[in-house]
Amino acid sequence: MSPTLTIFVMVMSLLCALNNGNPNIEVGIGVILDMDTSPGKMSKTCISMAISDFYKKHDNYTTVIRPYYRDSKHNNVQAASAALDLMKNVQVTAVIGPMTSSQADFVIDLGNKEKVPVISPAASPSLSPNNNVYFIRSAHNSTLQLKPITELIKHFSWSEVVFMYEDGEYGRGLVPYLSDAMMNIGTKVTYQTVIYPSASDDWILAELYKLKTMQTRVFVVHALPDLASRLFKKVNEVGMMDEGYVWFITEGLTSQLHNLDHKEDLMQGVIGVKSFIRNSGKLFDFKKRWKREFRSLYPDDDETQLDTSGIRLYDTVFGLAMALEKTQKEKGDSAMDSEGTRALKGGSMLLQSIRNFRFDGLSGDFNICHGQLQSSAYEIVNIIGTGEKTIGFWSPKNGILKMLDNETKGIKPVMWPGDSPVIPKGWEIPVSNKNMLRVGVRIGGFDQFIDADIDPETHQVTMTGFCVDVFKAVVDALPYALKFEFVRFVSSDDKRPAGTFDDLVFNLSIGGYDAVVGDITILAYRSDRVAFTLPYTEAGVSLVVPIKDERKSAWIFLKPLEKELWITTGAFFIYTGLVVWVIEHRVNKEFRGAPHKQVGMLLYNSFSTLVYSHRARLISNLSRFVMIVWVFVVLVLTSSYTASLTSMLTVQKLRPMYTDINEIKRNGESIGYQDGSFVRDMLIRMGFNDTQLKGYNTFE
């Protein structure tokens, strides 16, 4: 037997002896990450290094973790689908991840159903290891960070705060705990703003304008980096990162500040809290190795950095590997499945080992008790320049400290927003002239459109009128609050307008006002100077003239018929009577006699048809036919006359005295116009003399 073969046999015999004759047991562990994100890449690198480092250090262990990676692709349903595949098809012993609370909510439910432990850093308090036996939280409960935040607020004696949080499992879960925590220190949460990840920049801007009009100047932001980056960009745009404002950010954002673009421009003076991990030689060495490993795996990624969550994930893998080995040793061969697939079936024993373990890891004392990572110190940082300055610490035992070791109470000096070292008072009276819209108004026209009521005692001016109502309705419909004040366009004696409407528009164009409100006509030359809204009344110039009163005439009964029709009707009365007389004279004795009697009979017989009272007996059929035709004509004529006269007597017809302005000019009549309006210049251009023009200020 050759020496080489002899050595190989000896090594194998030694390994078999160490493993009690059993080969290493591969334990499938599922890993669910957002693979294409910086946290996902960082986490995968930490898990791979943890597995490699652990089994190099513990080469005598009989269990070996085999990771099965799945990409959740930023989607809750995809995360649940990946977890179901790992639990059902791959039959993993445990699942690490997902990293976000919204994804973990789905996966934890599956873990409880399939009895597979889910180890996740999801920090939302709504996901409780006490209520979910198969959930192990490898991070602090997010409610723990409220203690250093509230102690800071209490330290500076701020009595009001505004809470802004991201919609979703990550953000909503903290809301009731924050209110309770603030109440315990006597601070009131005056307003809560929920921001949807899909919210537009315009919506965020409108919400910030609303907050800006409020009194509170202390804000607590609980959001993830993607949304926080957009939020603080708009915060700077509206001027809410100036002196006097206070901004706190929670651990989820503070620990990932390196993932924010231009934080040195957006978040100067912001205070954040994050879990404190003490530097050590072991941690320093790991950070160097992690950089080399990450660059070898992702050579094109120069932005991703190692953070607290990655270090804790490294420790989590160590703890899981130790729990698996402990369970294997306690159960022995019974931990092997019947088909020899070398998948560990630890059951309740494995679950208890994972939910309760403690060791000294990279992050320090890594202690998971009853499925929850136990509390440790927090670091308080102030964003200054391109980095973060540590201004204090918080520990469960001693509260806020300048230094964690010497237990000196308080914090170091803070550089607040606006590069101010002065501690903000936390509130500001929102009514400030510099922040108010100055709206110019001209008094002196129709008070139905715009008018001013002045209190004789306080001299306070209250604007009224249709134009004012429209302006206020528009302001109320805006998605954000708008402060404004009306400034009257009056002379120095405060008794008359300071000029015409053209003068008011000119003052607006040179910056005398921020806006003007009133019955101001949109004209081309005015539009060259200022921008008008869409018109809310019908535009145009109308002519108001006296009317002709038809009922004043005593001869109104003659009006229903024209003069020509009266003459024609009278002629036909006489003509019809004459025709009937000619026909009846020869055969009817009633149409004979003295001449004056025959003339009377002729007229009486014809005119009596108006009231259908004629009594003369007609003998000739021809005269009867003529009379029938004439009676029908009279019927139509009297009906039309009655209807027209009734209409005239009951409905007053408004007939203008003038229908053409040129007729007024030719007659030399006077014409009035609203004082201060453009109509005067228009009339002069039309050829009217100054003596014909009369200005007025009131409707009367």
XYZ file of C-alpha atoms in Angstrom:
700
model
C 0.000 0.000 0.000
C 1.431 3.365 -0.986
C 2.102 6.051 1.667
C -0.427 8.437 0.050
C -3.246 5.911 0.184
C -2.347 5.074 3.773
C -2.676 8.737 4.787
C -6.051 9.045 2.986
C -7.459 6.007 4.775
C -6.283 7.331 8.117
C -7.969 10.697 7.484
C -11.249 9.050 6.492
C -11.145 6.805 9.522
C -10.626 9.840 11.731
C -13.600 11.662 10.157
C -15.813 8.615 10.591
C -14.802 8.377 14.207
C -15.578 12.037 14.778
C -18.986 11.656 13.152
C -19.814 8.361 14.902
C -19.751 6.659 11.567
C -22.280 9.061 9.960
C -21.447 11.441 7.107
C -22.249 15.207 7.439
C -25.985 15.988 7.395
C -26.956 18.731 4.943
C -29.737 20.883 6.401
C -31.723 22.865 3.849
C -32.251 26.480 4.855
C -34.335 28.791 2.669
C -33.203 32.382 2.140
C -35.636 34.981 0.721
C -34.116 38.326 -0.347
C -34.666 41.147 -2.821
C -31.627 40.034 -4.766
C -31.175 43.075 -7.010
C -31.140 45.632 -4.171
C -28.187 46.835 -2.122
C -29.593 45.276 1.107
C -30.212 42.033 -0.770
C -26.677 41.839 -2.133
C -25.202 42.784 1.222
C -27.306 40.172 3.053
C -26.448 37.364 0.641
C -22.742 38.105 1.021
C -23.032 38.054 4.830
C -24.924 34.724 4.817
C -22.395 33.077 2.515
C -19.472 34.305 4.619
C -21.194 33.217 7.850
C -21.701 29.652 6.591
C -18.107 29.458 5.372
C -16.612 30.984 8.545
C -18.714 28.873 10.890
C -17.796 25.494 9.411
C -14.157 26.445 9.106
C -14.215 27.123 12.805
C -16.401 24.095 13.632
C -15.194 21.455 11.198
C -16.227 18.687 13.553
C -19.957 19.457 13.343
C -22.165 16.759 11.815
C -24.711 19.253 10.401
C -24.004 21.560 7.481
C -26.297 24.360 6.318
C -27.176 24.277 2.647
C -28.784 27.587 1.588
C -31.536 27.746 -1.031
C -31.808 31.319 -2.275
C -35.019 32.812 -3.653
C -35.672 36.302 -5.041
C -38.775 38.042 -3.649
C -38.535 40.740 -6.366
C -39.880 43.548 -4.125
C -43.280 41.847 -4.070
C -45.244 40.432 -1.140
C -46.947 37.761 -3.227
C -43.641 36.729 -4.805
C -42.108 36.407 -1.325
C -44.992 34.200 -0.195
C -44.712 32.102 -3.353
C -40.975 31.609 -2.787
C -41.592 30.607 0.848
C -44.265 28.107 -0.166
C -41.903 26.548 -2.715
C -39.125 26.240 -0.124
C -41.402 24.735 2.517
C -43.442 22.408 0.286
C -41.096 21.363 -2.501
C -37.592 21.825 -1.115
C -38.770 20.997 2.426
C -36.296 23.300 4.138
C -35.826 23.124 7.879
C -36.033 26.914 8.385
C -36.337 30.131 6.362
C -34.172 33.224 6.738
C -35.966 36.359 5.564
C -37.681 38.230 4.113
C -36.070 41.448 5.248
C -39.151 43.723 5.106
C -42.170 43.615 7.417
C -44.752 43.626 4.619
C -43.212 40.538 2.982
C -42.553 38.828 6.306
C -46.235 39.141 7.279
C -47.195 36.698 4.513
C -44.285 34.322 5.051
C -44.816 34.087 8.833
C -48.384 32.882 8.273
C -47.058 30.143 5.977
C -44.397 29.217 8.547
C -47.026 28.791 11.249
C -49.114 26.611 8.962
C -46.235 24.442 7.702
C -44.444 24.447 11.092
C -41.257 25.865 9.604
C -39.335 28.500 11.638
C -39.055 31.892 9.911
C -36.079 33.996 11.037
C -36.497 37.606 9.897
C -35.335 41.090 10.964
C -38.878 42.427 10.313
C -39.221 44.997 13.100
C -42.900 45.923 12.932
C -44.528 45.496 16.371
C -47.623 44.046 14.713
C -45.518 40.951 13.927
C -45.039 39.443 17.358
C -43.030 36.278 18.158
C -45.395 35.784 21.092
C -48.381 35.428 18.763
C -46.446 33.579 16.044
C -44.542 30.652 17.548
C -42.593 29.939 14.365
C -41.435 33.563 13.976
C -37.987 34.489 15.319
C -37.140 38.210 15.114
C -33.411 38.716 14.587
C -33.664 42.473 15.114
C -34.985 44.788 17.796
C -38.705 45.442 17.997
C -39.167 48.872 16.387
C -40.974 50.118 19.506
C -37.666 49.975 21.415
C -36.256 52.900 19.393
C -39.080 55.094 20.668
C -37.384 55.242 24.066
C -34.281 57.161 22.908
C -36.428 59.355 20.641
C -38.886 60.277 23.393
C -36.078 60.889 25.876
C -34.463 63.285 23.405
C -37.754 65.139 22.943
C -38.198 65.291 26.700
C -34.574 66.458 27.100
C -35.279 69.494 24.882
C -38.735 70.117 26.430
C -40.697 69.959 23.170
C -44.416 69.617 23.832
C -45.691 68.830 20.324
C -44.536 66.602 17.463
C -45.783 65.573 14.016
C -45.423 61.916 13.010
C -44.846 61.057 9.342
C -44.798 57.392 8.410
C -44.778 55.171 5.350
C -47.952 53.270 4.595
C -47.582 49.507 4.953
C -46.807 46.946 7.617
C -43.491 48.652 8.378
C -45.016 52.062 9.073
C -48.512 51.462 10.428
C -47.423 49.116 13.192
C -45.557 51.870 15.057
C -48.415 54.422 15.129
C -50.238 53.456 18.358
C -46.976 52.869 20.248
C -45.613 56.287 19.284
C -48.735 58.041 20.566
C -48.504 56.178 23.867
C -44.784 56.867 24.196
C -45.303 60.598 23.611
C -48.199 60.688 26.045
C -45.976 59.189 28.728
C -43.613 62.177 28.537
C -46.397 64.767 28.249
C -45.863 65.456 24.535
C -48.762 65.638 22.102
C -48.791 64.176 18.595
C -50.601 67.065 16.894
C -50.791 65.486 13.451
C -50.048 62.196 11.689
C -49.235 61.988 8.003
C -49.318 58.661 6.208
C -47.349 58.676 2.949
C -47.990 55.977 0.391
C -44.897 54.641 -1.408
C -46.724 55.334 -4.680
C -47.574 58.936 -3.719
C -46.634 61.507 -6.333
C -44.140 64.281 -5.652
C -46.961 66.818 -6.012
C -48.976 65.075 -3.304
C -45.970 65.066 -0.953
C -45.390 68.740 -1.719
C -49.014 69.604 -0.955
C -48.894 67.718 2.351
C -45.707 69.530 3.377
C -47.283 72.909 2.604
C -50.148 71.939 4.901
C -47.695 71.008 7.669
C -45.795 74.222 7.151
C -48.859 76.268 8.042
C -49.142 74.501 11.393
C -47.491 75.562 14.599
C -45.461 72.396 15.335
C -41.861 72.306 14.085
C -40.723 68.899 15.448
C -41.134 65.966 13.053
C -40.523 62.224 13.450
C -40.114 60.327 10.155
C -40.554 56.554 9.965
C -39.911 55.546 6.360
C -37.630 53.379 4.243
C -34.815 54.914 2.143
C -36.642 55.016 -1.215
C -39.550 57.074 0.078
C -37.450 59.066 2.554
C -35.153 60.262 -0.230
C -38.118 61.729 -2.138
C -39.640 63.151 1.033
C -36.561 65.067 2.171
C -36.017 66.407 -1.326
C -39.440 68.071 -1.122
C -38.796 69.131 2.483
C -35.870 71.188 1.216
C -37.909 72.611 -1.661
C -40.584 74.050 0.636
C -38.042 75.470 3.078
C -38.741 73.116 5.969
C -35.073 72.308 6.485
C -34.380 75.869 7.610
C -33.565 77.135 11.070
C -36.253 76.413 13.635
C -37.181 72.952 12.357
C -36.346 69.618 14.041
C -36.272 66.272 12.201
C -35.905 62.816 13.744
C -35.521 59.621 11.717
C -35.962 56.073 12.993
C -33.521 53.162 12.890
C -34.750 51.663 9.630
C -33.622 54.800 7.824
C -30.633 55.772 9.994
C -28.943 52.396 9.523
C -29.291 52.713 5.728
C -28.302 56.336 5.214
C -25.498 55.145 2.963
C -28.204 54.041 0.473
C -29.612 57.575 0.182
C -28.488 59.789 -2.678
C -27.248 63.289 -1.749
C -28.051 62.969 1.937
C -25.431 65.633 2.593
C -27.606 68.069 0.637
C -31.020 66.890 1.814
C -30.718 65.980 5.501
C -28.323 68.396 7.156
C -29.091 68.689 10.865
C -31.325 65.603 11.029
C -31.060 63.425 14.154
C -31.262 59.639 13.852
C -31.086 56.627 16.142
C -29.665 53.193 15.342
C -28.521 50.118 17.229
C -25.022 50.462 18.587
C -22.404 47.822 17.796
C -19.111 48.289 19.578
C -16.012 48.184 17.398
C -13.690 45.254 17.959
C -10.746 43.636 16.247
C -12.954 40.765 15.144
C -15.484 43.164 13.594
C -12.753 45.236 11.942
C -11.308 42.100 10.346
C -14.736 40.992 9.137
C -15.454 44.350 7.498
C -12.217 44.107 5.485
C -12.979 40.560 4.399
C -16.548 41.490 3.562
C -15.392 44.258 1.210
C -13.094 41.869 -0.640
C -15.795 39.218 -0.896
C -18.462 41.690 -2.037
C -16.223 43.183 -4.730
C -15.458 39.719 -6.049
C -19.183 38.916 -6.269
C -20.400 42.337 -7.470
C -17.473 44.131 -9.136
C -19.734 46.815 -10.663
C -21.377 47.817 -7.366
C -19.386 50.550 -5.617
C -22.227 51.957 -3.489
C -23.394 49.086 -1.261
C -21.981 49.114 2.250
C -22.121 46.791 5.221
C -24.593 47.913 7.897
C -25.967 46.749 11.241
C -28.534 44.423 9.676
C -25.807 42.585 7.763
C -23.697 42.089 10.894
C -26.704 40.749 12.775
C -27.574 38.465 9.885
C -24.050 37.025 10.098
C -24.632 36.328 13.800
C -28.074 34.889 13.029
C -26.540 32.228 10.758
C -24.029 31.346 13.495
C -26.837 30.974 16.025
C -28.926 28.880 13.626
C -25.974 26.557 12.865
C -25.339 26.035 16.584
C -29.051 25.334 17.203
C -29.114 22.747 14.401
C -26.035 20.966 15.755
C -27.417 21.010 19.297
C -30.689 19.468 18.136
C -28.857 16.823 16.062
C -26.726 15.765 18.999
C -29.721 15.581 21.351
C -31.872 13.551 18.955
C -29.129 11.526 17.309
C -30.071 9.354 14.322
C -33.763 10.004 14.804
C -33.189 13.408 13.300
C -32.557 11.707 9.929
C -35.601 11.173 7.759
C -36.649 7.738 6.649
C -35.500 8.254 3.071
C -32.007 9.395 4.037
C -32.382 12.799 2.417
C -30.374 14.231 5.296
C -32.973 16.894 6.056
C -33.100 17.643 9.771
C -36.530 17.204 11.366
C -36.051 18.882 14.703
C -39.698 19.619 15.556
C -40.300 21.383 18.840
C -36.758 20.718 20.049
C -35.260 22.570 17.080
C -37.811 25.368 17.427
C -36.915 25.920 21.076
C -33.203 25.919 20.227
C -33.721 28.593 17.570
C -36.028 30.722 19.750
C -33.591 30.730 22.641
C -29.841 31.052 22.137
C -27.119 33.424 23.244
C -23.480 33.866 22.317
C -20.833 36.528 21.805
C -20.983 37.459 18.118
C -19.756 40.217 15.851
C -22.542 42.496 17.118
C -21.662 41.786 20.749
C -23.997 39.969 23.076
C -26.353 38.311 20.588
C -29.239 37.184 22.757
C -32.478 35.829 21.319
C -34.984 34.978 24.029
C -38.468 33.665 23.265
C -37.943 34.444 19.605
C -36.979 38.110 20.139
C -33.545 39.743 19.978
C -33.060 41.441 23.328
C -32.480 45.137 23.720
C -29.087 46.757 23.591
C -27.704 50.276 23.395
C -28.682 52.797 20.727
C -26.409 55.306 19.051
C -27.691 58.856 18.465
C -26.248 60.514 15.359
C -26.404 63.983 13.855
C -26.086 64.260 10.049
C -23.412 66.881 9.378
C -21.640 67.386 6.089
C -21.156 64.121 4.243
C -21.265 61.893 7.300
C -22.795 61.189 10.667
C -21.539 62.537 13.961
C -22.241 60.543 17.116
C -23.727 62.957 19.653
C -24.790 60.469 22.311
C -25.998 57.026 23.284
C -28.999 55.461 24.948
C -29.005 52.355 27.104
C -31.930 50.623 28.843
C -30.175 51.042 32.164
C -28.874 54.631 32.081
C -30.926 56.426 29.442
C -29.235 59.156 27.334
C -25.453 59.425 27.756
C -22.739 61.484 26.108
C -20.404 58.486 26.249
C -21.487 54.926 26.834
C -18.586 54.089 29.143
C -18.377 57.068 31.529
C -22.181 57.336 32.013
C -22.233 61.130 31.643
C -25.826 62.242 31.157
C -26.899 64.374 28.179
C -25.731 64.677 24.587
C -23.029 66.542 22.747
C -23.778 69.835 20.902
C -26.081 69.419 17.912
C -25.961 71.193 14.572
C -29.625 71.760 13.741
C -31.222 72.336 10.296
C -30.172 75.608 8.744
C -26.633 75.105 10.167
C -27.827 76.550 13.453
C -26.293 75.641 16.824
C -29.269 77.228 18.612
C -31.751 74.725 20.040
C -35.099 75.218 18.243
C -38.079 76.013 20.434
C -40.140 73.421 18.560
C -43.013 75.650 17.542
C -43.704 78.801 15.593
C -46.704 81.040 15.217
C -47.814 80.157 11.680
C -49.333 83.565 10.889
C -46.394 85.511 9.533
C -46.495 88.330 7.017
C -43.475 87.008 5.209
C -45.319 83.767 4.507
C -48.694 85.283 3.577
C -50.050 85.882 0.107
C -50.774 89.612 -0.358
C -54.003 89.905 -2.346
C -54.813 93.344 -3.748
C -58.435 94.524 -3.969
C -59.947 97.756 -5.351
C -62.956 99.145 -3.512
C -65.303 101.628 -5.196
C -67.264 99.657 -7.758
C -70.244 97.399 -7.284
C -70.222 96.284 -3.649
C -72.045 93.122 -4.763
C -68.776 92.047 -6.380
C -66.358 93.268 -3.754
C -66.669 95.447 -0.677
C -64.963 96.117 2.640
C -66.563 96.188 6.073
C -64.467 98.104 8.596
C -65.052 97.598 12.311
C -65.254 101.100 13.855
C -63.636 99.945 17.112
C -60.917 97.523 16.027
C -60.530 98.960 12.497
C -60.307 95.393 11.253
C -61.186 95.085 7.573
C -63.395 92.215 6.405
C -63.749 91.672 2.665
C -67.119 90.592 1.258
C -68.707 90.129 -2.138
C -69.029 87.596 -4.913
C -65.377 87.826 -6.056
C -64.152 87.312 -2.499
C -66.409 84.283 -2.084
C -65.060 82.736 -5.285
C -61.450 83.327 -4.208
C -62.026 81.785 -0.775
C -63.776 78.781 -2.316
C -60.777 78.172 -4.581
C -58.375 78.432 -1.634
C -60.480 75.980 0.368
C -60.399 73.518 -2.540
C -56.589 73.503 -2.676
C -54.915 70.286 -1.416
C -52.804 72.373 0.981
C -53.318 75.325 3.285
C -52.682 78.822 1.905
C -52.300 81.866 4.114
C -53.342 85.188 2.597
C -54.358 88.714 3.503
C -56.390 91.266 1.536
C -54.656 94.599 0.920
C -56.915 97.445 -0.206
C -55.867 99.565 -3.171
C -56.716 102.939 -1.630
C -55.288 106.435 -1.497
C -53.308 107.792 1.418
C -56.434 109.243 3.055
C -58.021 105.754 2.974
C -61.216 107.180 1.449
C -61.020 106.550 -2.285
C -59.315 104.120 -4.699
C -55.672 104.790 -5.427
C -56.292 104.559 -9.156
C -58.098 102.727 -11.922
C -58.259 98.978 -12.496
C -55.387 99.421 -14.947
C -53.329 100.953 -12.134
C -54.188 97.977 -9.905
C -53.041 95.523 -12.583
C -49.851 97.541 -13.073
C -49.102 97.360 -9.322
C -49.470 93.587 -9.504
C -47.093 93.368 -12.440
C -44.322 95.265 -10.584
C -44.651 93.138 -7.432
C -46.858 95.384 -5.335
C -49.127 92.392 -4.697
C -48.882 88.620 -5.040
C -52.357 88.452 -6.584
C -55.412 90.643 -7.107
C -59.099 89.774 -6.755
C -62.080 91.638 -8.167
C -64.322 92.296 -11.139
C -61.340 92.870 -13.449
C -61.966 92.390 -17.154
C -59.483 90.283 -19.125
C -58.016 92.507 -21.838
C -55.202 91.883 -24.275
C -52.944 94.667 -23.051
C -53.484 93.594 -19.440
C -52.613 89.986 -20.291
C -49.227 91.215 -21.503
C -48.424 92.215 -17.922
C -50.144 89.643 -15.700
C -51.644 86.146 -15.890
C -55.409 85.812 -15.514
C -57.394 82.845 -14.249
C -60.155 81.374 -16.344
C -63.177 83.732 -16.239
C -65.878 82.799 -13.726
C -68.467 85.292 -15.081
C -69.641 86.085 -18.592
C -67.350 88.699 -20.123
C -68.367 91.561 -22.423
C -69.646 95.132 -22.536
C -73.388 95.732 -22.281
C -75.460 98.851 -22.961
C -78.114 99.746 -20.372
C -80.781 102.171 -21.711
C -84.293 103.294 -20.618
C -87.307 101.331 -21.829
C -90.493 102.473 -23.540
C -93.509 101.956 -21.263
C -96.371 100.841 -23.529
C -99.037 101.080 -20.800
C -98.746 104.875 -20.413
C -100.586 105.551 -23.737
C -104.381 106.168 -23.564
C -104.727 104.819 -27.096
C -103.306 101.419 -26.284
C -106.511 99.755 -27.504
C -105.496 100.791 -31.014
C -102.099 99.096 -30.777
C -103.134 95.484 -31.537
C -103.783 96.383 -35.191
C -101.664 98.403 -37.517
C -102.991 101.645 -38.961
C -103.360 100.170 -42.460
C -105.308 97.201 -41.073
C -107.728 99.553 -39.227
C -108.406 101.483 -42.452
C -108.802 98.287 -44.472
C -111.159 96.780 -41.886
C -113.312 99.950 -41.840
C -113.457 100.019 -45.634
C -114.605 96.407 -45.723
C -117.330 97.107 -43.158
C -118.751 99.798 -45.424
C -118.183 97.747 -48.588
C -119.877 94.651 -47.154
C -122.875 96.716 -45.985
C -123.141 98.330 -49.420
C -123.072 94.946 -51.233
C -125.815 93.546 -48.964
C -127.960 96.720 -49.446
C -127.644 96.534 -53.239
C -128.769 92.875 -53.245
C -131.595 93.263 -50.699
C -132.885 96.728 -51.768
C -134.953 95.365 -54.621
C -136.552 92.404 -52.852
C -136.574 93.349 -49.125
C -138.880 96.083 -47.789
C -136.628 96.633 -44.704
C -133.933 98.040 -46.973
C -136.281 100.659 -48.486
C -137.427 104.043 -47.299
C -135.924 107.450 -46.837
C -132.239 107.829 -47.808
C -131.063 108.470 -44.264
C -132.940 105.359 -43.131
C -131.277 103.225 -45.812
C -127.792 104.558 -44.894
C -128.438 103.718 -41.251
C -129.636 100.219 -42.161
C -126.509 99.692 -44.335
C -124.063 100.631 -41.551
C -126.025 98.997 -38.729
C -126.298 95.674 -40.537
C -122.551 95.593 -41.284
C -121.156 96.769 -37.903
C -123.575 94.715 -35.810
C -121.781 91.585 -37.008
C -118.933 92.473 -34.561
C -121.169 91.393 -31.697
C -123.338 89.097 -33.769
C -126.489 91.127 -32.965
C -127.807 91.997 -36.451
C -131.617 91.509 -36.706
C -132.358 92.461 -40.282
C -133.972 89.578 -42.142
C -132.121 88.717 -45.349
C -134.213 87.307 -48.196
C -131.680 86.788 -50.983
C -129.464 83.726 -50.770
C -126.682 85.745 -52.373
C -126.720 88.335 -49.589
C -126.866 85.553 -47.037
C -123.708 84.010 -48.568
C -121.881 87.380 -48.436
C -122.913 87.800 -44.803
C -121.675 84.334 -43.843
C -118.246 85.073 -45.330
C -118.114 88.432 -43.573
C -119.079 86.948 -40.182
C -116.220 84.426 -40.491
C -113.765 87.253 -41.288
C -115.030 89.234 -38.298
C -114.629 86.163 -36.052
C -110.961 85.789 -37.014
C -110.328 89.517 -36.710
C -111.928 89.902 -33.261
C -110.139 86.818 -31.875
C -106.743 88.137 -32.990
C -107.500 91.611 -31.656
C -108.636 90.273 -28.264
C -105.515 88.127 -27.861
C -103.141 90.940 -28.801
C -104.823 93.490 -26.544
C -104.858 91.047 -23.624
C -101.138 90.427 -24.074
C -100.407 94.134 -24.110
C -102.398 94.779 -20.988
C -100.997 91.865 -18.937
C -97.348 91.565 -20.105
C -95.171 94.647 -20.225
C -92.944 94.574 -23.272
C -89.449 95.932 -22.534
C -88.524 97.832 -25.613
C -85.235 99.735 -25.395
C -85.247 103.385 -26.211
C -81.952 102.911 -28.077
C -80.596 99.798 -29.772
C -77.488 101.340 -31.344
C -74.772 103.198 -29.433
C -74.047 105.296 -32.510
C -77.606 106.638 -32.299
C -76.860 107.860 -28.766
C -73.703 109.540 -30.015
C -75.576 111.241 -32.874
C -78.258 112.537 -30.516
C -75.640 113.935 -28.126
C -77.008 111.986 -25.173
C -74.911 111.467 -22.036
C -73.549 108.005 -21.300
C -72.370 106.602 -17.942
C -69.573 104.147 -17.128
C -68.116 102.498 -14.031
C -65.509 104.795 -12.599
C -61.984 103.412 -12.953
C -62.861 100.841 -15.620
C -61.530 100.532 -19.160
C -64.932 101.554 -20.619
C -64.100 105.275 -20.546
C -61.123 104.831 -22.868
C -63.209 102.573 -25.104
C -65.945 105.217 -25.417
C -63.434 107.953 -26.222
C -61.981 105.753 -28.974
C -65.524 105.379 -30.340
C -65.807 109.166 -30.719
C -67.684 110.302 -27.588
C -66.790 113.677 -26.073
C -65.669 114.033 -22.470
C -68.746 116.156 -21.802
C -70.977 113.214 -22.701
C -69.229 110.796 -20.284
C -70.269 110.487 -16.638
C -68.517 108.138 -14.171
C -70.369 106.363 -11.359
C -69.328 104.261 -8.350
C -72.559 102.716 -7.084
C -75.453 100.820 -8.568
C -77.899 103.530 -7.523
